[in-house]
Amino acid sequence: MVSRKLHESAKGVIASRKQPSKLSPPQADALLSDLRQLIAEAQRSAAAAVNIGLTMLYWRVGKRIRDEVLGQKRADYGEEIVATLSRQLAAEYGRGFEQKNLRRMLQFAEAFPDETIVATLWRQLSWSHFRELLPLKQPLQREFYAEMSRIEGWSVRTLASRIDSMLYERTALSRQPQELIRLELDALRAKGELSPSLVLKDPYVLDFVGLSDRYMERDLEDAILRELEAFLLELGVGFSFVARQKRLQIDGDDFYVDLLFYNRRLRRLVAVELKLGRFKHAYKSQMELYLRWLDKHEREADERSPLGIILCADKNAEQVELLELDAAGIHVAEYLTVLPPREVLHRRLQQAIESALTRFKPTPEE
């Protein structure tokens, strides 16, 4: 009798050990969350691998066709071979290889002839990114958007928005000779470092402030602070807000910087002054004073010298040029509270670029 009870007791202990322990609701939720994260990461990795493979394939298909077409030197032959190939490939591999898509692949190889550069880009950019870049005609313009997309991780939508806002044409970079633009883009590609000319713009589009008729500087400042996120996006990459009406005490007098920012990519404080009318030469000495004070009292040991941005409703280009403000770390730019039609803005920017480039041309005496 006792033996049987002991046997039954031992069986109960063994059975209890075999029964799986139950998860509490919080434990079950945590496990489910972890599994979802694992699955999502695997899906992202798979999608990224597929994107790289497809982009690589499309470039190589375009390169092969390009070599074949250009090797024959005959436009009619090129049209014929693309049409023939598209029919055969689409029949075997689907609509992705129809004639219009083969032409995009051909454009892809023409726009990005260096495979080493493309290999760097296609790890971060999707085929949809490249499709946004293909219509751009200027190689340096195209490279600017490609590199900025790669470094900043722009989505396709963001890239399209930046192109539509004519970001490249508004950068200080676009006002430089092609040789200097090339050097800056090469440095950006090699080191991932942004220079001021890649970040600073002219004009700045402030159509989000909702001001169009008469307003005071304080109204503009208030509107910018209300729409700070939009203003930071317009300023560009790496900006963070530091202070409004930053107080500077100099010889017992108080001075105030309208807006103070920090750019982590440039590792500089950036002082912004808002002016309603045209640029005046007195603004230079005012900003120089602010920058020297910030350099002495606010700059950290590992930071570079502060920059200044003077935003004016209108600027006197000749005065700005003669004052050599760039050498003082001061950037003068116009701001637009109402965005003009795209063709008007494009014409205006092209004129500004051409005017800036004339300063780099040597005179006959040189």
Coordinates of C-alpha atoms in Angstrom, one line a residue:
M1 CA 0.0 0.0 0.0
V2 CA 2.7 2.4 1.0
S3 CA 4.8 1.3 -2.1
R4 CA 1.9 2.1 -4.4
K5 CA 1.4 5.5 -2.9
L6 CA 5.1 6.3 -3.3
H7 CA 4.9 5.1 -6.9
E8 CA 1.9 7.3 -7.7
S9 CA 3.6 10.3 -6.0
A10 CA 6.7 9.8 -8.1
K11 CA 4.6 9.7 -11.3
G12 CA 2.9 12.9 -10.3
V13 CA 6.3 14.6 -9.8
I14 CA 7.5 13.4 -13.2
A15 CA 4.3 14.4 -14.9
S16 CA 4.5 17.9 -13.4
R17 CA 8.0 18.3 -14.7
K18 CA 6.9 17.4 -18.3
Q19 CA 4.1 20.0 -18.3
P20 CA 5.2 23.2 -20.0
S21 CA 5.1 26.3 -17.9
K22 CA 2.6 28.9 -19.0
L23 CA 3.6 32.4 -20.1
S24 CA 2.0 35.3 -18.3
P25 CA 0.2 37.8 -20.6
P26 CA 3.1 40.4 -20.3
Q27 CA 5.6 37.7 -21.2
A28 CA 3.4 36.5 -24.2
D29 CA 3.2 40.1 -25.4
A30 CA 6.9 40.6 -25.1
L31 CA 7.6 37.4 -27.0
L32 CA 5.2 38.4 -29.8
S33 CA 6.8 41.8 -30.0
D34 CA 10.3 40.3 -30.3
L35 CA 9.1 37.9 -33.0
R36 CA 7.5 40.7 -35.0
Q37 CA 10.8 42.6 -34.8
L38 CA 12.8 39.6 -36.0
I39 CA 10.4 39.1 -38.9
A40 CA 10.3 42.8 -39.8
E41 CA 14.2 43.0 -39.8
A42 CA 14.4 39.9 -42.0
Q43 CA 11.8 41.4 -44.4
R44 CA 13.8 44.7 -44.6
S45 CA 17.0 42.8 -45.2
A46 CA 15.4 40.7 -47.9
A47 CA 13.9 43.8 -49.5
A48 CA 17.2 45.6 -49.4
A49 CA 19.0 42.7 -51.0
V50 CA 16.4 42.5 -53.7
N51 CA 16.6 46.2 -54.4
I52 CA 20.4 46.0 -54.6
G53 CA 20.2 43.0 -57.0
L54 CA 17.6 44.7 -59.2
T55 CA 19.4 48.0 -59.4
M56 CA 22.7 46.3 -60.2
L57 CA 20.9 44.2 -62.9
Y58 CA 19.2 47.3 -64.4
W59 CA 22.5 49.2 -64.6
R60 CA 24.3 46.3 -66.2
V61 CA 21.6 45.6 -68.7
G62 CA 21.6 49.3 -69.6
K63 CA 25.4 49.3 -69.8
R64 CA 25.4 46.2 -72.1
I65 CA 22.8 47.8 -74.4
R66 CA 24.6 51.1 -74.4
D67 CA 27.9 49.5 -75.4
E68 CA 26.2 47.7 -78.2
V69 CA 24.2 50.7 -79.5
L70 CA 27.1 53.1 -79.2
G71 CA 29.4 50.6 -80.9
Q72 CA 27.3 50.6 -84.0
K73 CA 27.1 54.5 -84.3
R74 CA 23.7 54.2 -86.0
A75 CA 20.6 55.6 -84.4
D76 CA 18.3 53.5 -86.5
Y77 CA 20.2 50.4 -85.4
G78 CA 19.8 51.5 -81.7
E79 CA 16.1 51.9 -82.1
E80 CA 15.8 48.5 -83.7
I81 CA 17.9 46.6 -81.2
V82 CA 16.1 48.1 -78.2
A83 CA 12.7 47.2 -79.7
T84 CA 13.7 43.7 -80.5
L85 CA 15.3 43.1 -77.1
S86 CA 12.3 44.5 -75.3
R87 CA 9.9 42.1 -77.1
Q88 CA 12.0 39.1 -76.4
L89 CA 12.8 39.9 -72.7
A90 CA 9.3 41.0 -71.9
A91 CA 7.9 37.8 -73.3
E92 CA 10.3 35.8 -71.0
Y93 CA 10.6 38.0 -67.9
G94 CA 7.5 40.2 -67.8
R95 CA 6.6 43.9 -68.2
G96 CA 9.6 45.1 -66.3
F97 CA 11.6 44.7 -69.5
E98 CA 9.2 46.5 -71.9
Q99 CA 10.7 49.0 -74.2
K100 CA 10.2 52.1 -72.0
N101 CA 11.9 50.4 -69.1
L102 CA 14.8 49.2 -71.2
R103 CA 15.2 52.9 -72.2
R104 CA 15.3 53.9 -68.6
M105 CA 18.1 51.3 -68.0
L106 CA 20.0 52.7 -70.9
Q107 CA 19.6 56.2 -69.5
F108 CA 20.7 54.9 -66.1
A109 CA 24.0 53.6 -67.6
E110 CA 24.5 56.8 -69.5
A111 CA 23.8 59.1 -66.5
F112 CA 26.0 57.0 -64.2
P113 CA 28.8 55.6 -66.3
D114 CA 31.2 54.8 -63.4
E115 CA 30.2 51.4 -61.9
T116 CA 32.2 52.1 -58.7
I117 CA 30.1 55.2 -57.9
V118 CA 26.9 53.4 -58.7
A119 CA 27.9 50.5 -56.5
T120 CA 28.3 52.9 -53.6
L121 CA 24.9 54.5 -54.3
W122 CA 22.8 51.4 -54.9
R123 CA 23.3 50.2 -51.3
Q124 CA 21.3 53.2 -50.0
L125 CA 19.2 54.3 -53.0
S126 CA 16.4 52.3 -54.6
W127 CA 15.6 52.0 -58.3
S128 CA 12.8 54.5 -57.6
H129 CA 15.5 57.0 -56.4
F130 CA 17.4 56.6 -59.6
R131 CA 14.3 57.1 -61.7
E132 CA 13.8 60.5 -60.0
L133 CA 17.4 61.4 -60.9
L134 CA 17.4 60.3 -64.5
P135 CA 15.5 63.4 -65.9
L136 CA 18.1 65.8 -64.5
K137 CA 20.3 67.0 -67.4
Q138 CA 23.3 68.3 -65.6
P139 CA 25.7 65.7 -64.3
L140 CA 26.9 67.7 -61.3
Q141 CA 23.3 68.5 -60.4
R142 CA 22.4 64.8 -60.6
E143 CA 25.4 63.8 -58.4
F144 CA 24.5 66.4 -55.8
Y145 CA 21.0 65.0 -55.3
A146 CA 22.4 61.4 -55.4
E147 CA 25.0 62.0 -52.7
M148 CA 22.7 64.0 -50.5
S149 CA 20.1 61.3 -50.7
R150 CA 22.7 58.7 -49.8
I151 CA 24.2 60.6 -46.9
E152 CA 20.9 62.0 -45.5
G153 CA 18.8 58.9 -46.2
W154 CA 16.2 60.7 -48.2
S155 CA 13.0 58.8 -49.1
V156 CA 11.9 58.9 -52.7
R157 CA 9.3 61.4 -51.8
T158 CA 11.8 63.7 -50.1
L159 CA 14.1 63.5 -53.0
A160 CA 11.3 64.4 -55.4
S161 CA 10.4 67.3 -53.1
R162 CA 14.0 68.6 -53.0
I163 CA 14.3 68.5 -56.8
D164 CA 10.9 70.2 -57.2
S165 CA 12.0 73.0 -54.9
M166 CA 15.2 73.5 -57.0
L167 CA 17.4 72.8 -54.0
Y168 CA 20.6 72.4 -56.0
E169 CA 20.1 75.7 -57.8
R170 CA 19.5 77.5 -54.5
T171 CA 22.7 76.2 -52.8
A172 CA 25.8 78.3 -52.7
L173 CA 27.5 75.4 -54.4
S174 CA 25.8 76.0 -57.7
R175 CA 27.3 79.5 -57.8
Q176 CA 30.8 78.0 -58.1
P177 CA 32.8 77.0 -61.1
Q178 CA 32.4 73.4 -62.2
E179 CA 35.9 72.5 -61.0
L180 CA 35.2 73.6 -57.5
I181 CA 31.8 71.9 -57.5
R182 CA 33.5 68.6 -58.6
L183 CA 36.0 68.9 -55.8
E184 CA 33.3 69.4 -53.1
L185 CA 31.2 66.5 -54.4
D186 CA 34.3 64.2 -54.5
A187 CA 35.0 65.2 -50.9
L188 CA 31.4 64.6 -49.9
R189 CA 31.5 61.2 -51.5
A190 CA 34.9 60.2 -49.9
K191 CA 34.4 61.6 -46.4
G192 CA 30.7 62.3 -46.0
E193 CA 31.5 65.8 -44.8
L194 CA 29.3 68.8 -45.7
S195 CA 30.8 72.2 -46.5
P196 CA 28.9 75.4 -45.9
S197 CA 28.4 75.8 -49.7
L198 CA 26.4 72.5 -49.7
V199 CA 24.1 73.7 -46.9
L200 CA 23.7 77.5 -47.4
K201 CA 21.0 78.6 -49.9
D202 CA 19.7 81.6 -51.7
P203 CA 16.8 82.2 -51.7
Y204 CA 15.2 80.6 -48.7
V205 CA 11.6 79.6 -49.3
L206 CA 9.4 80.6 -46.3
D207 CA 6.0 80.3 -47.9
F208 CA 4.9 78.3 -44.8
V209 CA 4.9 81.4 -42.6
G210 CA 1.7 82.7 -44.1
L211 CA 2.8 86.3 -44.5
S212 CA 2.3 88.1 -47.7
D213 CA 1.4 91.8 -47.2
R214 CA 2.6 94.2 -44.5
Y215 CA 4.3 92.7 -41.5
M216 CA 7.1 93.5 -39.0
E217 CA 10.3 91.7 -38.3
R218 CA 8.7 90.4 -35.0
D219 CA 5.8 89.0 -37.0
L220 CA 8.3 87.1 -39.3
E221 CA 10.2 85.8 -36.3
D222 CA 7.0 84.7 -34.5
A223 CA 5.8 82.9 -37.6
I224 CA 9.1 81.1 -38.0
L225 CA 9.0 79.9 -34.4
R226 CA 5.5 78.7 -34.9
E227 CA 6.6 76.7 -37.9
L228 CA 10.0 75.8 -36.5
E229 CA 10.0 72.3 -38.0
A230 CA 9.3 73.6 -41.5
F231 CA 12.0 76.3 -41.1
L232 CA 14.6 73.7 -39.9
L233 CA 13.8 71.6 -43.0
E234 CA 14.3 74.6 -45.2
L235 CA 17.6 75.6 -43.5
G236 CA 18.9 72.1 -44.4
V237 CA 20.6 69.1 -43.0
G238 CA 21.9 69.0 -39.4
F239 CA 20.3 72.2 -38.0
S240 CA 18.9 72.3 -34.4
F241 CA 17.4 75.3 -32.7
V242 CA 19.3 76.9 -29.8
A243 CA 17.8 80.3 -28.9
R244 CA 15.6 83.1 -29.8
Q245 CA 16.8 86.7 -29.2
K246 CA 20.1 85.4 -27.8
R247 CA 21.4 88.1 -25.5
L248 CA 25.0 89.3 -25.9
Q249 CA 26.5 91.7 -23.3
I250 CA 29.3 93.8 -24.7
D251 CA 30.8 96.8 -22.7
G252 CA 27.6 97.0 -20.6
D253 CA 25.4 97.1 -23.7
D254 CA 22.9 94.4 -24.7
F255 CA 22.7 93.0 -28.2
Y256 CA 20.3 90.3 -29.4
V257 CA 20.7 87.7 -32.1
D258 CA 17.3 87.0 -33.7
L259 CA 17.7 83.3 -34.0
L260 CA 20.6 81.0 -33.0
F261 CA 21.1 77.5 -34.4
Y262 CA 23.7 74.8 -34.3
N263 CA 24.6 72.6 -37.2
R264 CA 26.0 69.2 -36.1
R265 CA 27.2 68.3 -39.6
L266 CA 29.2 71.5 -39.9
R267 CA 30.0 71.6 -36.2
R268 CA 29.2 75.4 -36.1
L269 CA 26.9 77.8 -34.4
V270 CA 24.8 79.6 -36.9
A271 CA 23.4 83.1 -36.2
V272 CA 20.4 84.2 -38.2
E273 CA 19.3 87.8 -38.6
L274 CA 16.0 88.7 -40.2
K275 CA 15.7 91.9 -42.2
L276 CA 12.5 93.2 -43.9
G277 CA 14.0 95.5 -46.5
R278 CA 17.0 95.4 -48.8
F279 CA 20.5 94.5 -47.6
K280 CA 22.5 97.4 -46.1
H281 CA 26.3 97.4 -45.6
A282 CA 25.8 98.2 -41.9
Y283 CA 24.4 94.6 -41.4
K284 CA 28.0 93.3 -42.1
S285 CA 29.5 95.0 -39.0
Q286 CA 26.6 94.0 -36.9
M287 CA 26.9 90.3 -37.8
E288 CA 30.7 90.4 -37.5
L289 CA 30.3 91.6 -33.9
Y290 CA 27.8 88.8 -33.1
L291 CA 30.0 86.2 -34.7
R292 CA 33.2 87.3 -32.8
W293 CA 31.3 87.3 -29.5
L294 CA 29.9 83.8 -30.1
D295 CA 33.3 82.6 -31.2
K296 CA 34.8 83.9 -27.9
H297 CA 32.1 83.0 -25.4
E298 CA 30.0 80.2 -26.9
R299 CA 32.1 78.1 -29.2
E300 CA 33.3 74.7 -27.8
A301 CA 36.8 73.5 -28.2
D302 CA 35.9 70.9 -30.9
E303 CA 33.7 73.3 -32.9
R304 CA 34.5 75.5 -35.9
S305 CA 34.0 79.2 -36.0
P306 CA 30.4 80.4 -36.1
L307 CA 28.6 81.3 -39.3
G308 CA 26.1 84.1 -39.9
I309 CA 23.1 84.2 -42.2
I310 CA 21.4 87.5 -43.0
L311 CA 18.0 86.9 -44.5
C312 CA 16.7 90.0 -46.4
A313 CA 13.5 90.6 -48.4
D314 CA 15.9 91.8 -51.1
K315 CA 19.6 92.1 -51.4
N316 CA 22.0 94.3 -53.3
A317 CA 24.2 91.8 -55.1
E318 CA 27.0 94.2 -55.9
Q319 CA 27.3 95.4 -52.3
V320 CA 27.4 91.9 -51.1
E321 CA 30.2 91.1 -53.6
L322 CA 32.2 94.1 -52.8
L323 CA 32.0 93.6 -49.0
E324 CA 33.4 90.0 -49.5
L325 CA 31.1 88.7 -46.9
D326 CA 31.9 85.0 -47.6
A327 CA 35.5 85.6 -46.2
A328 CA 33.9 86.8 -43.0
G329 CA 31.8 83.7 -42.6
I330 CA 28.6 85.7 -43.5
H331 CA 26.0 84.5 -46.0
V332 CA 23.5 87.0 -47.3
A333 CA 20.3 85.5 -48.9
E334 CA 16.9 86.6 -49.8
Y335 CA 13.8 84.9 -48.4
L336 CA 10.5 84.4 -50.2
T337 CA 7.2 84.4 -48.2
V338 CA 5.3 83.7 -51.4
L339 CA 6.6 81.1 -53.8
P340 CA 6.6 82.4 -57.4
P341 CA 5.7 80.1 -60.4
R342 CA 8.4 77.5 -61.0
E343 CA 9.4 79.0 -64.4
V344 CA 9.9 82.4 -62.8
L345 CA 12.0 80.9 -60.0
H346 CA 14.0 78.9 -62.4
R347 CA 14.8 81.9 -64.6
R348 CA 15.7 84.0 -61.6
L349 CA 18.0 81.3 -60.2
Q350 CA 19.7 80.8 -63.6
Q351 CA 20.4 84.5 -63.8
A352 CA 21.9 84.5 -60.3
I353 CA 24.1 81.5 -61.1
E354 CA 25.3 83.1 -64.3
S355 CA 26.0 86.4 -62.5
A356 CA 27.9 84.6 -59.8
L357 CA 30.0 82.7 -62.3
T358 CA 31.1 85.8 -64.1
R359 CA 33.1 86.8 -60.9
F360 CA 35.3 83.7 -61.4
K361 CA 36.1 84.5 -65.0
P362 CA 39.5 86.0 -65.5
T363 CA 39.7 89.5 -67.0
P364 CA 41.6 90.0 -70.3
E365 CA 44.5 91.6 -68.4
E366 CA 44.9 88.4 -66.4

